[in-house]
Tab-separated table of C-alpha atoms in Angstrom:
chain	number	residue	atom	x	y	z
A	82	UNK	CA	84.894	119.402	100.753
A	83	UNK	CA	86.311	116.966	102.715
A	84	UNK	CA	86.961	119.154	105.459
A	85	UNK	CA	83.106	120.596	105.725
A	86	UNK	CA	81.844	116.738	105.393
A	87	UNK	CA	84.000	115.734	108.412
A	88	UNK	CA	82.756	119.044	110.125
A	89	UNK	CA	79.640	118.113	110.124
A	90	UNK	CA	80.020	114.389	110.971
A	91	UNK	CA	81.963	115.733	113.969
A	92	UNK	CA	78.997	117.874	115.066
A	93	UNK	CA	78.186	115.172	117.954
A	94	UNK	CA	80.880	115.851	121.107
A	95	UNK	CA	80.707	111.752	121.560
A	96	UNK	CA	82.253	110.918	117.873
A	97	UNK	CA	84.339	113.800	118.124
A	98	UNK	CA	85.733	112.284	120.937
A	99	UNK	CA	85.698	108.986	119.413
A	100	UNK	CA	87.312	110.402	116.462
A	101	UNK	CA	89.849	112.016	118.222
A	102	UNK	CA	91.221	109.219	120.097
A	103	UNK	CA	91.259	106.867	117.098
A	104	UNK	CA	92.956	108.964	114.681
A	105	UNK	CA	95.689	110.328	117.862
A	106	UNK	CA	96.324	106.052	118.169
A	107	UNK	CA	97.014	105.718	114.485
A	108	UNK	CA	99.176	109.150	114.445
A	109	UNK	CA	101.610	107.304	117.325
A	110	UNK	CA	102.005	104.329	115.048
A	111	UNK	CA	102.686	106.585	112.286
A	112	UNK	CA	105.285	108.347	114.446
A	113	UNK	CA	106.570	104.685	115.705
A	114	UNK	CA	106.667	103.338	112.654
A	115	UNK	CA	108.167	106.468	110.241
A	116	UNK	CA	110.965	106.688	113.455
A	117	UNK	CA	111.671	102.743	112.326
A	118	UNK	CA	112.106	103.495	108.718
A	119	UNK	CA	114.365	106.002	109.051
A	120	UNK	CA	116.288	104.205	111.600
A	121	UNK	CA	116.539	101.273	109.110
A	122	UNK	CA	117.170	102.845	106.103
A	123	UNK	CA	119.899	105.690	108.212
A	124	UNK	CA	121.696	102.330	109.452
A	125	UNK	CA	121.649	100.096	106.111
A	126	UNK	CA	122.648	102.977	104.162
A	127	UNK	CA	125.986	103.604	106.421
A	128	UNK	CA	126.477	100.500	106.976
A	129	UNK	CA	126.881	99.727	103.081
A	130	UNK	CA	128.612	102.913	102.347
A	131	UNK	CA	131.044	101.910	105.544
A	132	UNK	CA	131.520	98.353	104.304
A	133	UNK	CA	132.488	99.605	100.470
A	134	UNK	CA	134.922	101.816	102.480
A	135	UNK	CA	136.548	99.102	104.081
A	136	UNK	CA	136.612	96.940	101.036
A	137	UNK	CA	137.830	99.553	99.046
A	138	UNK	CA	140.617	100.306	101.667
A	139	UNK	CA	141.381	96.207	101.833
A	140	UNK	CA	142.069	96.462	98.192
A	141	UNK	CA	143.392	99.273	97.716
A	142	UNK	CA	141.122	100.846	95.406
A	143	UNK	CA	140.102	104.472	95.075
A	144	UNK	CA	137.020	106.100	96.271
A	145	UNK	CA	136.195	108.622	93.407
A	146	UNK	CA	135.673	109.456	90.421
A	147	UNK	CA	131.806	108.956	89.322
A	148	UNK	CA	128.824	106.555	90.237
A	149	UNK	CA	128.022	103.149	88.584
A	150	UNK	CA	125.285	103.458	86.166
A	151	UNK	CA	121.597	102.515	88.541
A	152	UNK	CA	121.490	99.161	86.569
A	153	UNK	CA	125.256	98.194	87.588
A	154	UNK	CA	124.531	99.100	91.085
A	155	UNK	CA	123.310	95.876	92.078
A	156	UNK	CA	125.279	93.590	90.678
A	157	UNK	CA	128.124	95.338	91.961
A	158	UNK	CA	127.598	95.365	95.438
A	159	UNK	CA	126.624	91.421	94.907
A	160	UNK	CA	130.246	91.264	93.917
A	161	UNK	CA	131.845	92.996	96.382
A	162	UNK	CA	133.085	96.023	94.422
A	163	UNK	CA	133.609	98.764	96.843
A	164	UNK	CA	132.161	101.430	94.317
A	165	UNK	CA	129.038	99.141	94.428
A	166	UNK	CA	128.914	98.939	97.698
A	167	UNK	CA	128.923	102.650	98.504
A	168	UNK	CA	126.619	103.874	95.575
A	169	UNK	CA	123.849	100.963	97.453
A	170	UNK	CA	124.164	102.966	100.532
A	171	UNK	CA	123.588	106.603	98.392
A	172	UNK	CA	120.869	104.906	96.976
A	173	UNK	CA	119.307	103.215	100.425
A	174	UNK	CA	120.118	106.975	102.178
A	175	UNK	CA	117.801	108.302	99.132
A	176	UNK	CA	115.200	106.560	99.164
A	177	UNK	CA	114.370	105.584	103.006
A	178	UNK	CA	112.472	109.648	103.141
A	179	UNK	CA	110.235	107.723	99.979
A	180	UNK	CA	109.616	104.689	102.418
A	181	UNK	CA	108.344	106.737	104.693
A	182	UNK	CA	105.604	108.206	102.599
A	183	UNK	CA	104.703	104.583	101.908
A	184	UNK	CA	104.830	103.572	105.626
A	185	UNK	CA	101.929	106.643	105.831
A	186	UNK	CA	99.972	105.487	103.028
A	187	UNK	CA	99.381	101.803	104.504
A	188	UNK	CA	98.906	103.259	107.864
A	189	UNK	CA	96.509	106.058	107.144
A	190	UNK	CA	94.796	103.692	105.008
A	191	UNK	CA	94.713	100.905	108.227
A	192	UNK	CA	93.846	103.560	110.236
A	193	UNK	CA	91.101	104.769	107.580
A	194	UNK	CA	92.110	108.141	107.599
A	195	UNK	CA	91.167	109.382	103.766
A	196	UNK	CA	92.512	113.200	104.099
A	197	UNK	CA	96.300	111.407	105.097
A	198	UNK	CA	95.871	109.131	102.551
A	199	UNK	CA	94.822	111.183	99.866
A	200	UNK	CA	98.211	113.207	100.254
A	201	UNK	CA	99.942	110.623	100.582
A	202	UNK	CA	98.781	108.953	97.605
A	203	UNK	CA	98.977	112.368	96.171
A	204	UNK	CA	102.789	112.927	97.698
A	205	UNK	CA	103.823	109.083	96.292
A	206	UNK	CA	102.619	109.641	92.948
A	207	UNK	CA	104.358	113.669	92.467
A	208	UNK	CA	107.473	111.599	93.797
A	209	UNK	CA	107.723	108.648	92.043
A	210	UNK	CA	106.546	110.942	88.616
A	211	UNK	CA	109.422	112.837	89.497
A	212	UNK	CA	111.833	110.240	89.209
A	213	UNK	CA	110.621	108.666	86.483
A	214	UNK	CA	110.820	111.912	84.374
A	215	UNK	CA	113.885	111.973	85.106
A	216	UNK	CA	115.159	108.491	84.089
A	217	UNK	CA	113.381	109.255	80.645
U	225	UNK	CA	143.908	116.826	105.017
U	226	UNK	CA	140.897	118.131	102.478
U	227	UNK	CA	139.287	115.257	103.263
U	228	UNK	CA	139.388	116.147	107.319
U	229	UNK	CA	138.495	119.827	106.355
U	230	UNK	CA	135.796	118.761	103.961
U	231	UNK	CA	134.336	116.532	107.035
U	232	UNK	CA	134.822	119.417	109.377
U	233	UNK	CA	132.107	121.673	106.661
U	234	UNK	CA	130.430	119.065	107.013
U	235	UNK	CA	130.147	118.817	110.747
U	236	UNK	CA	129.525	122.430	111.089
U	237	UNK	CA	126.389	122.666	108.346
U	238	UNK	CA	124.880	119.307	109.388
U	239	UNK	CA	124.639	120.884	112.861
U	240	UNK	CA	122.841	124.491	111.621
U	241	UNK	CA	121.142	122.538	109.077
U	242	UNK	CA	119.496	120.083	111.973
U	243	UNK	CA	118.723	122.480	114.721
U	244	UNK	CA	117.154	125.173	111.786
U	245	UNK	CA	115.390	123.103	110.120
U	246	UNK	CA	118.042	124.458	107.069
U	247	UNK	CA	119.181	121.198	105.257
U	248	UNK	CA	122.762	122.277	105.317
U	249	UNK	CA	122.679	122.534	101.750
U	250	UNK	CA	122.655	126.712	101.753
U	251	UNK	CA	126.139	126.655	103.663
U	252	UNK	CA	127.568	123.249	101.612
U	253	UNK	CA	127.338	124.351	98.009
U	254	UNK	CA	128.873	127.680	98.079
U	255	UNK	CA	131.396	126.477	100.563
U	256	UNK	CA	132.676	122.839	98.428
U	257	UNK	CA	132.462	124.994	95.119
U	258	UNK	CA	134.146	128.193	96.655
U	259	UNK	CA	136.592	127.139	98.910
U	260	UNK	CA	137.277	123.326	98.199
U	261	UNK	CA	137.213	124.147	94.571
U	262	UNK	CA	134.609	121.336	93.646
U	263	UNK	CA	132.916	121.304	90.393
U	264	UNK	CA	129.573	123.192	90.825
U	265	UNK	CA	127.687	120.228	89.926
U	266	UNK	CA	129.466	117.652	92.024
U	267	UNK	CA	129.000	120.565	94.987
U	268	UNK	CA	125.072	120.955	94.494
U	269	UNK	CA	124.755	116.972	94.145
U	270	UNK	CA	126.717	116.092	97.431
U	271	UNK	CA	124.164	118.879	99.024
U	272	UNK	CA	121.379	117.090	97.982
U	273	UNK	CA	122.494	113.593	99.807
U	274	UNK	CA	123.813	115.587	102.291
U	275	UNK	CA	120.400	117.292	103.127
U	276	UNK	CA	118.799	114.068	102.716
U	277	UNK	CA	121.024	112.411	105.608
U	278	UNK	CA	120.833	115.186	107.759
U	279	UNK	CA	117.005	115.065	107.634
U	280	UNK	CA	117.009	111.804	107.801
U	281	UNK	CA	119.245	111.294	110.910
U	282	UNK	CA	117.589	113.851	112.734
U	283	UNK	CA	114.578	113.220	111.974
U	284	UNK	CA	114.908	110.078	113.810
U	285	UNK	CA	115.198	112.073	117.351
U	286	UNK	CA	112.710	114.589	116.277
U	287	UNK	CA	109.749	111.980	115.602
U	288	UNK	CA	110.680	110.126	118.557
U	289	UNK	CA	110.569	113.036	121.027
U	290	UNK	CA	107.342	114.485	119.033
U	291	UNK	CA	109.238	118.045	117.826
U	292	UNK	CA	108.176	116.945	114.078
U	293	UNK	CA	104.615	117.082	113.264
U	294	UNK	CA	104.750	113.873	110.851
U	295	UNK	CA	101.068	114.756	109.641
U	296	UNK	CA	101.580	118.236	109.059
U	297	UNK	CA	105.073	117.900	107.302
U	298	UNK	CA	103.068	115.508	104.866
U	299	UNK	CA	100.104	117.412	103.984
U	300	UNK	CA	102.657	120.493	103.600
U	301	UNK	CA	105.144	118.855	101.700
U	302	UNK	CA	102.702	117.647	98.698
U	303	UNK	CA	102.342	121.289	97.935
U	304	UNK	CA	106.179	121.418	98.272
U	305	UNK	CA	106.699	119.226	95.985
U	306	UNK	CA	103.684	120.746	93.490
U	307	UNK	CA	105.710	123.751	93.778
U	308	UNK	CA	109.593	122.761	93.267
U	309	UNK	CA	108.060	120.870	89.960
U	310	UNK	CA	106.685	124.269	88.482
U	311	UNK	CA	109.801	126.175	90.055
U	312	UNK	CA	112.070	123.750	87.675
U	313	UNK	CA	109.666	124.264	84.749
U	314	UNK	CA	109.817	128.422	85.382
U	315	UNK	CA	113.708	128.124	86.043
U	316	UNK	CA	114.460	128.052	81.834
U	317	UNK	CA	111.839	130.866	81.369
U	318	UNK	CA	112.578	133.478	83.905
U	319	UNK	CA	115.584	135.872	84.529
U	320	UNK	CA	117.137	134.540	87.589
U	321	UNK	CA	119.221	137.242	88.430
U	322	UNK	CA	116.408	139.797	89.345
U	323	UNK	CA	114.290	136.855	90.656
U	324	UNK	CA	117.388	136.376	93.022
U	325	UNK	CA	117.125	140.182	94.228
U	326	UNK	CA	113.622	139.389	94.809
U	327	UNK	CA	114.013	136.320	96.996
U	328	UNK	CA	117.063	138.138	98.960
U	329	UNK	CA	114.743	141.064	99.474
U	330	UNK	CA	112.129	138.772	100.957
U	331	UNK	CA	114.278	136.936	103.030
U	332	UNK	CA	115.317	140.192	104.249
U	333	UNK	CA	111.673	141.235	105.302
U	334	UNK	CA	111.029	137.739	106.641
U	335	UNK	CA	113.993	138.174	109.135
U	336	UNK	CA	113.266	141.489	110.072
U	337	UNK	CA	109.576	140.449	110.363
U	338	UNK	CA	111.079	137.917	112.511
U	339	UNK	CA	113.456	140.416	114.469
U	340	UNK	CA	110.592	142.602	115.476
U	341	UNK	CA	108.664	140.151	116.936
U	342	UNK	CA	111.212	138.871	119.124
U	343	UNK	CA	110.834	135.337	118.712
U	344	UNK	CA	107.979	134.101	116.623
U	345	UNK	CA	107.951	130.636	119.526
U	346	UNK	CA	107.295	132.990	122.040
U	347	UNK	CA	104.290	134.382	120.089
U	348	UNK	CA	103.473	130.995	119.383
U	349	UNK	CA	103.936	129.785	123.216
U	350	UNK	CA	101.597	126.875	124.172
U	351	UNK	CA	97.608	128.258	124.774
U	352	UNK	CA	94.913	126.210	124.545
U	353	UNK	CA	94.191	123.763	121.806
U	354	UNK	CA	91.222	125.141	119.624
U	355	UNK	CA	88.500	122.807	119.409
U	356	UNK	CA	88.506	122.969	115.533
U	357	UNK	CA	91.420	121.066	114.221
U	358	UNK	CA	89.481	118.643	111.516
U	359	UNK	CA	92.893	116.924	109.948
U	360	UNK	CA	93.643	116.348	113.284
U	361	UNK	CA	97.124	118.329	112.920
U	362	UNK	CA	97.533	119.141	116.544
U	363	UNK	CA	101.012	118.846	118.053
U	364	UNK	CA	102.441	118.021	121.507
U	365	UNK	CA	106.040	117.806	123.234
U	366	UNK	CA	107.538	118.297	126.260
U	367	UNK	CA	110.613	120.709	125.855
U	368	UNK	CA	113.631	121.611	126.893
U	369	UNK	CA	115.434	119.646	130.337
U	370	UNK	CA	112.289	120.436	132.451
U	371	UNK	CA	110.109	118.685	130.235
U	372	UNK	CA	107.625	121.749	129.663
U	373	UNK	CA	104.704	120.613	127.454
U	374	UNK	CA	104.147	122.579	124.812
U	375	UNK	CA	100.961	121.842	123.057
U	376	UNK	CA	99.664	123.866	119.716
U	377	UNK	CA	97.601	123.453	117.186
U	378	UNK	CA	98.610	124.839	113.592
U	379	UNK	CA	96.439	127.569	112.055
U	380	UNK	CA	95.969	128.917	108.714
U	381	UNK	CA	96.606	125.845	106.729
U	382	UNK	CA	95.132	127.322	103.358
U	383	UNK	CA	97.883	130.051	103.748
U	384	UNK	CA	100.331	127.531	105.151
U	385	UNK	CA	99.769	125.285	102.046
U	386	UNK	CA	99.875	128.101	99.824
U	387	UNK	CA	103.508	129.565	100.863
U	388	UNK	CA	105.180	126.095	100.822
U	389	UNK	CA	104.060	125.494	97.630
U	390	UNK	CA	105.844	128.915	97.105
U	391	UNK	CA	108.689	127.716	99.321
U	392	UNK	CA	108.443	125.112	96.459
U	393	UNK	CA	108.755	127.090	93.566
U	394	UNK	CA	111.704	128.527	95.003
U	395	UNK	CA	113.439	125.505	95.707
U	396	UNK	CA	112.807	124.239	92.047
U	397	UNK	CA	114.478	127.789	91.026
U	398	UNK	CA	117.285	128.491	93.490
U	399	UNK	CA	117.896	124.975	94.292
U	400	UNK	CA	118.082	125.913	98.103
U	401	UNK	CA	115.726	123.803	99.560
U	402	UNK	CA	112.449	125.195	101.601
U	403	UNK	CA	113.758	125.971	105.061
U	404	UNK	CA	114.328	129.456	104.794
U	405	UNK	CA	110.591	130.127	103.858
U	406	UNK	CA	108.481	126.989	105.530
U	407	UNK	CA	109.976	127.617	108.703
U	408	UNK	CA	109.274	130.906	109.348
U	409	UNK	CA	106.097	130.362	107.397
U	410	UNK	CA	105.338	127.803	110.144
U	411	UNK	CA	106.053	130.391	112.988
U	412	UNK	CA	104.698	133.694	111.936
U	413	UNK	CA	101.608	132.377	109.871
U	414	UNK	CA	100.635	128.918	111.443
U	415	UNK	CA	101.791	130.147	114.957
U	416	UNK	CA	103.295	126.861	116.120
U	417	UNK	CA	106.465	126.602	118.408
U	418	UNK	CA	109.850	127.132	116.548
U	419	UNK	CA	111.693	123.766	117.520
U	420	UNK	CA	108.280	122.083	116.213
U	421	UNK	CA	108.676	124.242	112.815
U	422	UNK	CA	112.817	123.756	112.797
U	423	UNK	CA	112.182	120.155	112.709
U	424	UNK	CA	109.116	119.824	110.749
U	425	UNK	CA	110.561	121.474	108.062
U	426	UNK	CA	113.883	119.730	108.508
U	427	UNK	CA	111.648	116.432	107.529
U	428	UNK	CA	110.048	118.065	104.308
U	429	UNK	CA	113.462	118.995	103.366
U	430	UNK	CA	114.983	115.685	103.333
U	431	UNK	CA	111.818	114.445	101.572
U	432	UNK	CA	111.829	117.042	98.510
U	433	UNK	CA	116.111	117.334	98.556
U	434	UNK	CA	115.672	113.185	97.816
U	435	UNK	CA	113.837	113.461	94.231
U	436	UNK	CA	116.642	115.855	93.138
U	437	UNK	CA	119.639	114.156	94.908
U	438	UNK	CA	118.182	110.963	92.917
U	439	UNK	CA	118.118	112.883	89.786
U	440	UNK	CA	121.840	114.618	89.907
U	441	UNK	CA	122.923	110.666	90.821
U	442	UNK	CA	121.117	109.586	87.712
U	443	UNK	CA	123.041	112.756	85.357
U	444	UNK	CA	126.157	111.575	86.767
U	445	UNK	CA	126.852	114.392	88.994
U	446	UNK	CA	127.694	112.512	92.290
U	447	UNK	CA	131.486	112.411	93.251
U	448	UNK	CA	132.070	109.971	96.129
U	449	UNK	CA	135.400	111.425	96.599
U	450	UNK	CA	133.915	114.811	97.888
U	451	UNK	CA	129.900	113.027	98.918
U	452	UNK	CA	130.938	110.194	101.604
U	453	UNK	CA	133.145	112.308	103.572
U	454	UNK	CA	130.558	114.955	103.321
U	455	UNK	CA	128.345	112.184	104.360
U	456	UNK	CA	130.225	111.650	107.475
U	457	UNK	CA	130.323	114.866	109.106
U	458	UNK	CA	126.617	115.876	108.618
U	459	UNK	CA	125.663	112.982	110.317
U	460	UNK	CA	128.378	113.586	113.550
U	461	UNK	CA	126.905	117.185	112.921
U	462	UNK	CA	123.180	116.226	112.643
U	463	UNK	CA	123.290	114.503	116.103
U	464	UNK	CA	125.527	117.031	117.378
U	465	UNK	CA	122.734	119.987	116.249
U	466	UNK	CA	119.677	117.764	118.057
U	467	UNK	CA	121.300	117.220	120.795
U	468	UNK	CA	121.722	121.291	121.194
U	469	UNK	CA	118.471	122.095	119.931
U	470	UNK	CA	116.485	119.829	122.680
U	471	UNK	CA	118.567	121.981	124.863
U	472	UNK	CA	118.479	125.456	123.703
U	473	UNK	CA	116.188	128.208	124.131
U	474	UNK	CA	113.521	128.722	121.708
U	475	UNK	CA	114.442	132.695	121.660
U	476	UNK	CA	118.160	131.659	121.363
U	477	UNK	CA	117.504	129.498	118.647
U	478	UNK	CA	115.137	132.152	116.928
U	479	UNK	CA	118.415	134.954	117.258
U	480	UNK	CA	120.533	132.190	115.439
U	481	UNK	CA	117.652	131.255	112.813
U	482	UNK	CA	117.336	135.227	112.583
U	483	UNK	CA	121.241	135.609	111.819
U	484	UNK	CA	121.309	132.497	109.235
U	485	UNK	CA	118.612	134.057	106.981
U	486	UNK	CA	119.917	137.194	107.286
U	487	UNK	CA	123.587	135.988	106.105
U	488	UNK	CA	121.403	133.779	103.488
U	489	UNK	CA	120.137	136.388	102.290
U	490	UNK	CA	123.151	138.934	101.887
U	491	UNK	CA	124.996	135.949	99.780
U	492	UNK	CA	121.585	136.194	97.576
U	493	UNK	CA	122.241	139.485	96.805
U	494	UNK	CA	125.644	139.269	96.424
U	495	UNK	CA	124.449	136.572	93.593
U	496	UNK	CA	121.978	138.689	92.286
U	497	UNK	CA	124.336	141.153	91.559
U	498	UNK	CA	126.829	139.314	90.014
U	499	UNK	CA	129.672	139.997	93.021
U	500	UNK	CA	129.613	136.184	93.987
């Protein structure tokens, strides 16, 4: 449906061309920007998980055993607890590939690009359904 | 001295998993639960995160050099992730072991498939871009150390769309992740380049593997003991496998996607018939 509608806006070579070009300038600050999320979220993550290391080390606690409950998380790593600490930078590492869908979303929807962000929206919502499920 | 052995795993499948496009989390769970003796829950749960780093660090390299085709990997991945939620609603309803035999058999045929056609990036070697790409999914890098452009545009997206939601289903059954099927799915169907499908995929993965890592950390089932110095060697290995992948052949890298599968799929049967 979508596809047939945009064929036939696209008929004309001049707003083909003009389509082209806007939606290939939007893609490169999808790429530029998706690139920064991961780089962010990659960095933060280890850099938590490294510093809960450290502290644990310092102390002279163990690393082991199993994960703080998600509603202990933060308050832990507020406090310094090295298990805190770490499980933050699990939790930053799992959800920076989720940022990255949102990062599409407001770009295709800058860039006004409805097929991206239609399955985006679509991709956000099976993801985010999914984890709530699962907390049920 | 498990801990440096665990981290040396780790290096090794954060390497294949980058460069293929894998996840890692194919060679990680038999190997922490087999060898390292790790509880088989704790195992699949550290593969999860594992495959969610890996695809997350080398993702990084692959966006910025333009080997991951961001808009393809998202329109592909919602059907993915359609698919992995109906693969963990068949999981409680369907015999595994024979559907096990099934999905070694078609691994099998894939690689073969594969075999026979020499390298499916070859096939796939930059032509002309068609004129008729409406989602705009048309993807362009320069390759290898003399900077060849490779430009392609990916065809077929009903069928594409239709086998990674099967690549889905599978993942939701076998817990394996996509790779084996969306990247060769990606080269013999959609005909684009296989560094551009290794690393596509390698993105989907990480996006899918992150729902379920979340969930196993919410059952309980994450073990920092054995997870953070997995953590550490799939990212050395992640960076380690781009960095070889931007220099490797395509065909080369084809041969060693060709023997993966193939070893993939021999453990699947092994599984299927109870040896394993």
């Amino acid at each position: 449906m979508i596809a047939s509608r945009r064929r036939a806006y696209l008929a004309s070579a001049s707003r083909r061309r003009a389509y082209l070009r806007r939606q290939r300038l939007w893609t490169t600050v999808l790429y530029r920007w998706a690139g920064r999320v991961l780089s962010i979220g990659f960095w933060a993550a280890f850099a938590l998980i490294g510093f809960g290391l450290l502290v644990a080390a310092l102390r002279g606690e163990p690393v082991g055993g199993e994960v703080e409950t998600l509603d202990r998380v933060v308050p832990d790593a507020v406090r310094l607890h090295s298990q805190g600490l770490i499980d933050l930078g699990i939790l930053t590492l799992l959800m920076t590939p989720g940022a990255v869908v949102v990062v599409a979303l407001v770009i295709s929807i800058r860039g006004r690009d409805r097929m991206l962000a239609l399955v985006t929206s679509a991709l956000l919502l099976m993801l985010v359904g999914s984890v709530v499920i699962s907390l049920l | 001295m498990e801990i440096a052995a665990l981290v040396f795993v780790a290096v090794g499948a954060g390497a294949l998993g980058s460069m293929l496009g894998l996840g890692g989390g194919v060679i990680l769970v038999p190997v922490l639960s087999l060898a390292f003796g790790v509880k088989l829950q704790s195992a699949i749960a550290a593969s999860a995160i594992s495959v969610v780093a890996n695809s997350v660090s080398g993702s990084q390299a692959y966006l910025r050099l333009r080997y991951t085709n961001i808009r393809l990997a998202l329109v592909l991945v919602t059907a993915t992730a359609a698919g992995a939620l109906a693969g963990g609603l068949l999981v409680v309803s369907l015999p595994t072991g024979l559907l096990r035999g099934i999905f070694a058999t078609f691994l099998l045929a894939i690689s073969i498939l594969m075999l026979a056609r020499r390298t499916a990036s070859a096939r796939a070697a930059p032509g002309p871009v068609r004129a008729e790409d409406p989602f705009v999914l048309e993807g362009r890098y320069a390759d290898g150390p003399s900077s060849t452009v490779v430009q392609y545009v990916p065809r077929r997206l009903r069928a594409g769309l239709l086998g990674s939601s099967l690549a889905g289903v599978m993942s939701g059954l076998f817990g394996i992740g996509g790779g084996p099927i969306t990247v060769p799915l990606m080269t013999l169907v959609m005909r684009m380049p296989l560094k551009a499908a290794a690393s596509t995929s390698g993105f989907m993965v990480g996006l899918t593997a992150s729902v379920s890592a979340f969930v196993y950390y919410n059952a309980g089932f994450v073990d920092p003991s054995v997870t953070v110095p997995v953590l550490c060697g799939i990212i050395v290995g992640a960076r380690g496998g781009v960095r070889v992948a931007t220099r490797l052949r395509p065909d080369i890298l084809g041969r060693l996607f060709i023997g993966v599968m193939l070893a993939l799929s021999a453990l699947m049967f092994l599984d299927a018939f109870g040896v394993l």
